[in-house]
Amino acid sequence: MKNMIRKYLKTIILCTIGANMSTSSTVDVSATSKQINEESYRTVTETFDWGPAITKIIIYLGATVSKDSITNETFKIRVIRTENRIESPILGEAEGECKIIKAYVSDNDGNVQFKGKYVTLELEVGPDVSLTSPINYDLTTNLNGWVNCDFTIKQNNDIVTDSGKISGLVINKFAGGTKKLVDDFKIGSATYDNITIKYVSYTPENDYSKKPLIIWLHGIGEGGTDGLLPISGNKAVNFASKDIQVYFNGAYILVPQAPTFWMDGFNGFGDGSSKYEKALMSLIKDYVSKNSNIDTNRIYIGGDSNGGYMTMLMIRDYADYFAAAFPTCEALKDTLITDKDIEAFKKVPIWFTAAKTDTTVPPADYVVPTYDRLVQAGDTNVHFSFFDNVIDTTGLYKKADNTPYEYNGHWSWIYVYNNQCSSIINGKVTTLMEWLSDQQLNKETKSQTGMRPITVSQTITISQN
């Protein structure tokens, strides 16, 4: 299976999250121009279904300009991407000119202004645009990592101000950056039995009521020691968005990072064990003990692929601790699951997600037979969103024939992050997050009638609108 994952990951082209370093700027101002001494740029990074992208460059000009003085052609931007890991070649474009799709006078945060000392340049981003997407995958280690993105912004056209004309700016001094939602998380670290686990956590607004805890376990490419990759490598950061938080009236989020892979077992890769399991459980219990506002009856755990594998291990071995689980494209092979394990899984409400086009973790060998066995064993609160494929549902990205852009079939986590999994429960269409927010320990949750075993050719739910 590791070879399958490696083969799949060779197709990923990602880039850095704004760890950009620039050192100088050059200004060539005409005789009537106002001299500017501290020109610099800042970046804004956002995380999309396919991963992170640098969406905006905010330039500090040092002189006040009006909105009519800036057009999409006023500046051009070039970026050079370099790896911090010497042996890791850049996948995708290593350097090139970024396409500017919008330019306007703004404030320091990139908000449109009639007049101001800042200009914001919005960049083209997309699942196939590598210059603005900020992580690089190492084919040797099977891990993503940040790269340096050095931007140079050159002025093409004069900018007329009340006090003169600005010409010939060359800006390459980096003044920092922001990462939407990611900046709302805190990085932490804990060590248990000589195993150190980095993690990020999100704390909801305190209204003096108990809040649930959502634990998310990352996929194979996001292991390491930086802490941020598990929420930045793909859209896991969205659990902190208002769209998701509203279902829980605010929820704590805990996203641990395996030093390598959750699937590193004691006897082999993906052998049904994990050398990080005890340390992970210790971290979870410590985090809960230090946050007394967490409702211990509503601790939920989920993860994708490698993290889905670990989710299955955690609910197998700590079935009485978790109120519900939502493993996605989970990588615990069904042949490693005993009948005793099935009885443990039955104690935990579970919502599986996968896609039929997943060739990395083929559903026929993993989730489908496991789901079937749970249904046959009489599980009354197990659900399965089984998609035909994984497509763009934003309407922004299309294939050549104008049909929705199609992602790798392994990427079914996209539907989870966007709460696009749904099922008929007690006669009502219910989304994954609605269902999850309703789960509690020791609560009677018999829900879906008429559940039946399935085959790979069948689809339980399709939510691609």
XYZ file of C-alpha atoms in Angstrom:
465
model
C 0.000 0.000 0.000
C 2.892 2.355 0.701
C 3.930 2.056 -2.938
C 0.393 2.942 -4.040
C 0.423 6.035 -1.844
C 3.828 7.006 -3.146
C 2.681 6.617 -6.742
C -0.333 8.812 -6.029
C 1.656 11.465 -4.220
C 4.020 11.867 -7.143
C 1.181 13.712 -8.871
C 0.799 16.326 -6.151
C 2.150 19.730 -7.017
C 1.980 22.021 -4.002
C 4.027 25.002 -2.775
C 4.821 27.176 0.400
C 2.629 28.971 2.845
C 4.274 32.293 2.875
C 7.605 31.449 4.464
C 8.995 33.962 1.975
C 12.269 35.835 2.526
C 13.269 38.913 0.505
C 16.040 41.349 1.243
C 16.062 44.480 -0.884
C 14.139 47.003 -2.957
C 15.171 49.393 -5.693
C 13.406 52.636 -6.518
C 13.967 54.673 -9.674
C 11.878 57.807 -9.235
C 11.547 60.537 -11.875
C 12.573 64.113 -11.093
C 9.053 65.069 -10.048
C 8.452 61.908 -8.022
C 8.243 61.627 -4.259
C 11.110 59.511 -2.905
C 9.962 56.288 -1.168
C 12.374 54.624 1.252
C 10.589 51.631 2.758
C 8.865 49.832 -0.115
C 8.026 46.258 0.838
C 5.476 43.527 0.288
C 3.384 41.211 2.416
C 1.622 37.975 1.469
C -1.817 36.562 2.183
C -2.224 32.781 2.074
C -5.515 30.912 1.966
C -6.233 27.188 2.021
C -8.417 25.684 -0.700
C -9.791 22.239 -1.486
C -6.516 21.291 -3.198
C -4.267 22.949 -0.593
C -2.741 26.340 0.257
C -2.098 29.186 -2.155
C -0.664 32.668 -1.898
C -3.611 34.721 -3.069
C -2.473 38.307 -2.507
C 0.641 40.426 -2.528
C 0.194 43.664 -0.561
C 2.701 46.368 -1.476
C 3.597 49.259 0.802
C 4.365 52.272 -1.380
C 5.044 54.911 1.279
C 3.139 57.527 -0.712
C -0.613 58.058 -0.953
C -2.129 57.053 -4.279
C -5.713 57.099 -5.545
C -7.711 54.142 -6.779
C -7.736 55.416 -10.374
C -3.934 55.332 -10.529
C -3.671 51.512 -10.287
C -4.585 48.932 -12.940
C -3.842 45.243 -13.439
C -0.951 46.294 -15.697
C 0.744 48.689 -13.241
C 2.931 45.918 -11.793
C 4.216 42.506 -12.739
C 5.270 39.814 -10.264
C 7.899 37.140 -10.543
C 8.499 34.401 -7.977
C 11.386 32.008 -7.361
C 10.598 28.917 -5.286
C 13.418 27.103 -3.522
C 13.460 24.042 -1.270
C 14.885 24.015 2.254
C 15.555 20.287 1.863
C 18.659 20.015 -0.305
C 17.795 16.661 -1.874
C 14.199 17.594 -2.731
C 13.582 18.890 -6.268
C 10.746 21.346 -6.785
C 7.651 19.739 -8.285
C 5.882 22.053 -10.701
C 7.342 25.408 -11.722
C 10.342 26.584 -9.737
C 10.094 30.149 -11.016
C 7.993 32.286 -13.286
C 5.665 35.230 -13.636
C 2.490 35.167 -11.566
C -0.729 36.243 -13.245
C -2.344 39.282 -11.620
C -6.130 39.012 -11.806
C -6.969 42.156 -9.832
C -5.091 45.237 -8.579
C -6.355 48.014 -6.323
C -5.447 50.558 -3.661
C -5.936 49.038 -0.228
C -5.172 49.190 3.466
C -2.501 47.083 5.168
C -4.885 44.102 5.289
C -5.747 44.183 1.595
C -9.157 45.846 1.886
C -10.149 48.165 -0.984
C -9.638 51.903 -0.345
C -10.252 55.059 -2.401
C -6.837 56.362 -1.363
C -3.991 54.780 0.507
C -0.325 53.866 0.753
C -0.866 50.188 -0.068
C -1.633 48.339 -3.292
C -3.020 44.802 -3.304
C -2.320 42.461 -6.205
C -4.580 39.411 -6.324
C -2.924 36.404 -7.942
C -4.253 33.574 -10.043
C -4.636 30.391 -8.002
C -6.027 26.971 -8.801
C -5.432 23.237 -8.475
C -3.053 23.313 -11.461
C -1.324 26.627 -10.705
C 1.931 25.708 -8.979
C 3.594 29.137 -8.740
C 1.145 30.384 -6.132
C 0.575 27.186 -4.226
C 2.894 26.807 -1.238
C 4.097 23.282 -0.328
C 6.453 20.872 -2.050
C 6.333 17.070 -1.836
C 9.500 15.049 -1.309
C 9.422 11.825 -3.324
C 12.027 10.214 -1.084
C 10.546 10.895 2.355
C 6.890 10.935 1.216
C 6.464 14.184 3.161
C 5.445 17.703 2.195
C 7.486 20.694 3.339
C 7.531 24.452 3.091
C 9.532 26.106 0.349
C 10.834 29.664 0.159
C 8.908 31.902 -2.224
C 10.890 35.021 -3.146
C 8.736 37.570 -4.954
C 9.966 40.502 -7.009
C 7.398 43.135 -7.920
C 8.343 45.453 -10.779
C 6.468 48.544 -11.844
C 5.435 48.649 -15.506
C 3.476 51.911 -15.637
C 3.854 55.251 -13.893
C 1.701 56.023 -10.869
C 0.544 59.632 -10.680
C 0.111 61.115 -7.201
C -0.842 64.577 -5.948
C 2.818 65.258 -5.211
C 4.411 63.770 -8.267
C 4.955 60.589 -10.250
C 6.217 57.216 -9.086
C 8.226 55.268 -11.641
C 10.429 52.216 -11.891
C 9.749 50.557 -8.543
C 11.382 47.187 -7.932
C 10.160 45.709 -4.638
C 11.586 42.531 -3.126
C 11.664 43.230 0.598
C 9.390 40.791 2.449
C 7.588 42.340 5.429
C 5.647 39.344 6.712
C 2.468 37.532 5.838
C -0.875 36.313 7.087
C -2.488 32.901 6.718
C -6.275 32.961 6.891
C -7.714 30.700 9.623
C -4.304 29.086 10.127
C -3.247 32.094 12.187
C -6.133 31.376 14.574
C -4.417 28.156 15.710
C -1.705 27.815 18.349
C 1.283 25.490 17.972
C 2.196 23.176 20.830
C 4.464 20.236 21.556
C 4.408 17.326 24.009
C 6.670 14.352 24.693
C 5.640 10.918 25.985
C 8.066 7.992 26.336
C 10.613 9.810 24.142
C 8.066 10.443 21.380
C 7.521 14.139 20.693
C 4.308 15.155 18.962
C 3.761 18.635 17.587
C 0.173 19.819 17.360
C -1.994 22.820 16.654
C -5.135 23.721 18.543
C -8.049 26.093 18.180
C -10.045 27.511 21.080
C -13.601 28.767 20.445
C -15.012 31.902 22.009
C -15.746 31.394 25.687
C -19.456 31.760 26.447
C -19.078 29.726 29.653
C -20.759 26.670 28.162
C -19.158 23.290 27.597
C -17.817 22.778 24.090
C -17.074 19.603 22.120
C -13.592 18.676 20.925
C -12.893 17.692 17.309
C -9.641 15.783 16.771
C -8.341 15.508 13.204
C -5.515 13.200 12.115
C -3.660 14.188 8.953
C -2.800 12.251 5.821
C 0.524 10.732 4.824
C 2.139 13.863 3.395
C 1.650 16.081 6.439
C 3.833 14.330 8.993
C 6.868 16.053 10.468
C 7.749 18.530 13.178
C 6.507 21.956 12.065
C 2.986 21.676 13.471
C 1.228 23.614 10.704
C 1.322 21.161 7.806
C -1.633 19.060 9.076
C -4.029 22.019 8.753
C -2.339 23.685 5.780
C -1.497 20.833 3.433
C -5.191 20.575 2.671
C -8.352 22.217 3.993
C -8.397 20.742 7.513
C -8.133 24.325 8.756
C -11.791 24.701 7.744
C -12.914 23.022 10.973
C -12.279 26.440 12.571
C -14.414 28.287 10.014
C -17.738 29.835 10.956
C -19.477 27.478 8.520
C -18.383 24.447 10.567
C -18.217 25.971 14.038
C -21.880 26.993 13.913
C -22.985 23.349 14.048
C -21.339 22.936 17.444
C -21.981 26.391 18.916
C -18.186 26.535 18.931
C -15.807 23.590 19.147
C -12.243 23.030 20.257
C -10.005 21.675 17.493
C -6.913 19.543 18.119
C -4.730 18.495 15.181
C -1.664 16.432 16.179
C 1.235 15.759 13.810
C 2.947 12.376 13.544
C 6.751 12.726 13.390
C 6.602 10.410 10.362
C 3.398 8.496 9.535
C 0.570 7.348 11.787
C 0.836 4.059 9.875
C 4.337 3.319 11.154
C 3.608 0.063 12.970
C 5.677 -2.090 15.279
C 6.127 -4.798 12.656
C 5.697 -2.866 9.427
C 3.923 -0.056 7.607
C 0.143 -0.250 8.066
C 0.323 -3.535 9.984
C -2.675 -2.744 12.200
C -0.615 -1.022 14.877
C 1.088 2.358 15.350
C 4.128 3.241 17.380
C 2.505 6.637 18.009
C -0.818 5.396 19.399
C -0.078 5.605 23.124
C 1.634 8.978 22.790
C -1.319 10.303 20.805
C -3.803 9.165 23.425
C -1.682 10.723 26.165
C -1.652 14.006 24.248
C -5.436 13.952 23.834
C -6.027 13.274 27.524
C -3.539 15.967 28.548
C -5.159 18.504 26.237
C -8.607 17.718 27.615
C -7.393 17.968 31.204
C -5.876 21.403 30.527
C -9.067 22.724 28.906
C -11.791 22.279 31.482
C -14.399 23.762 29.173
C -14.271 20.689 26.916
C -17.351 18.468 27.171
C -15.856 15.016 27.720
C -19.103 13.443 26.501
C -18.547 15.006 23.069
C -15.044 14.168 21.916
C -14.998 13.356 18.202
C -12.120 11.924 16.170
C -11.563 11.776 12.418
C -8.789 11.644 9.879
C -7.996 11.039 6.243
C -6.091 8.115 4.686
C -3.080 7.593 6.986
C -5.076 9.567 9.591
C -8.176 7.494 8.860
C -6.078 4.437 9.642
C -5.141 5.947 13.005
C -8.755 6.920 13.658
C -9.751 3.288 13.299
C -7.035 2.181 15.724
C -8.078 4.782 18.285
C -11.744 3.808 18.305
C -10.803 0.133 18.321
C -8.594 0.499 21.396
C -10.364 3.369 23.188
C -13.967 2.768 22.171
C -15.367 4.140 25.428
C -13.581 7.478 25.096
C -14.884 8.865 21.803
C -18.464 9.966 21.176
C -18.158 9.502 17.395
C -15.656 9.007 14.584
C -15.500 10.125 10.963
C -12.696 8.253 9.148
C -12.166 9.322 5.541
C -10.623 7.148 2.800
C -9.383 5.156 5.783
C -6.341 2.960 5.244
C -6.835 0.117 7.734
C -7.158 -2.930 5.526
C -10.233 -4.982 6.333
C -8.212 -8.200 6.540
C -6.483 -6.723 9.618
C -9.818 -6.216 11.400
C -10.997 -9.087 13.605
C -14.563 -9.866 14.629
C -13.604 -8.630 18.092
C -12.549 -5.330 16.532
C -15.947 -5.061 14.828
C -17.624 -5.379 18.227
C -15.432 -2.548 19.539
C -16.252 -0.365 16.510
C -19.956 -0.933 17.119
C -19.668 0.994 20.390
C -18.726 4.151 18.499
C -21.023 5.965 16.035
C -19.082 6.099 12.746
C -19.481 8.013 9.489
C -17.231 6.744 6.694
C -16.400 8.710 3.537
C -14.698 7.453 0.357
C -14.850 7.651 -3.433
C -15.115 4.850 -5.964
C -12.212 6.284 -7.989
C -9.762 5.961 -5.085
C -6.883 3.795 -6.331
C -4.560 4.673 -3.431
C -6.758 3.006 -0.804
C -9.164 0.914 -2.919
C -12.556 0.891 -1.156
C -13.106 -2.783 -2.061
C -10.165 -3.736 0.180
C -10.715 -1.233 2.963
C -13.900 0.642 3.866
C -16.534 -1.298 1.908
C -16.050 -4.712 3.563
C -15.622 -3.077 6.974
C -18.862 -1.142 6.578
C -20.600 -4.314 5.397
C -19.428 -6.238 8.448
C -20.666 -3.527 10.794
C -24.094 -3.531 9.166
C -24.261 -7.330 9.283
C -23.236 -7.199 12.957
C -26.258 -5.031 13.704
C -24.646 -1.596 13.997
C -27.488 0.943 14.011
C -25.430 4.144 13.866
C -22.946 3.670 11.056
C -23.120 5.765 7.883
C -21.209 5.816 4.632
C -20.881 8.625 2.078
C -19.593 6.806 -1.000
C -19.006 9.166 -3.905
C -18.672 8.310 -7.586
C -15.574 10.538 -7.808
C -14.134 13.732 -6.323
C -14.970 16.892 -8.217
C -14.836 20.647 -7.736
C -18.139 21.817 -6.279
C -17.345 25.542 -6.210
C -18.044 26.006 -9.930
C -14.705 27.815 -10.323
C -12.685 25.082 -11.980
C -13.618 23.176 -15.121
C -12.181 20.577 -17.437
C -11.748 21.280 -21.141
C -15.264 19.993 -21.835
C -16.672 22.459 -19.258
C -17.557 19.724 -16.772
C -16.389 20.121 -13.160
C -12.675 19.755 -12.489
C -11.943 16.270 -11.156
C -9.523 15.651 -8.316
C -7.660 12.461 -7.527
C -10.178 9.908 -6.249
C -8.283 9.580 -2.968
C -9.135 13.159 -2.058
C -12.598 12.436 -0.650
C -11.608 14.470 2.409
C -12.649 17.516 0.362
C -16.302 16.564 0.893
C -15.724 16.217 4.640
C -14.063 19.628 5.055
C -16.908 21.277 3.145
C -19.642 19.308 4.974
C -20.919 17.893 1.690
C -21.579 14.396 3.047
C -25.217 13.701 3.819
C -27.525 10.794 4.531
C -31.187 10.130 5.278
C -31.392 9.716 9.053
C -34.774 9.250 10.705
C -36.422 10.410 7.488
C -34.422 13.638 7.278
C -31.483 14.652 5.095
C -28.687 15.134 7.601
C -25.175 16.401 6.937
C -22.073 14.929 8.506
C -21.549 17.924 10.796
C -25.189 17.953 11.878
C -24.906 14.283 12.772
C -21.556 14.690 14.493
C -22.739 17.552 16.688
C -25.587 15.382 17.952
C -23.440 12.467 19.112
C -22.730 11.991 22.827
C -21.319 9.219 24.954
C -23.957 6.855 26.326
C -26.668 8.426 24.200
C -29.125 6.128 22.433
C -28.586 6.935 18.761
C -30.328 4.278 16.724
C -31.005 6.196 13.598
C -30.845 4.850 10.092
C -33.301 2.157 9.082
C -32.915 -0.164 6.133
C -29.117 -0.095 6.097
C -27.677 -2.851 3.968
C -24.285 -4.132 2.840
C -23.078 -2.592 -0.407
C -20.794 -3.336 -3.295
C -18.293 -0.992 -4.910
C -20.721 -0.368 -7.761
C -23.246 1.235 -5.437
C -23.304 4.746 -4.036
C -24.750 5.627 -0.636
C -24.713 9.423 -0.959
C -23.744 11.937 -3.579
C -23.445 15.567 -2.516
C -21.820 17.394 -5.403
C -24.076 20.395 -5.827
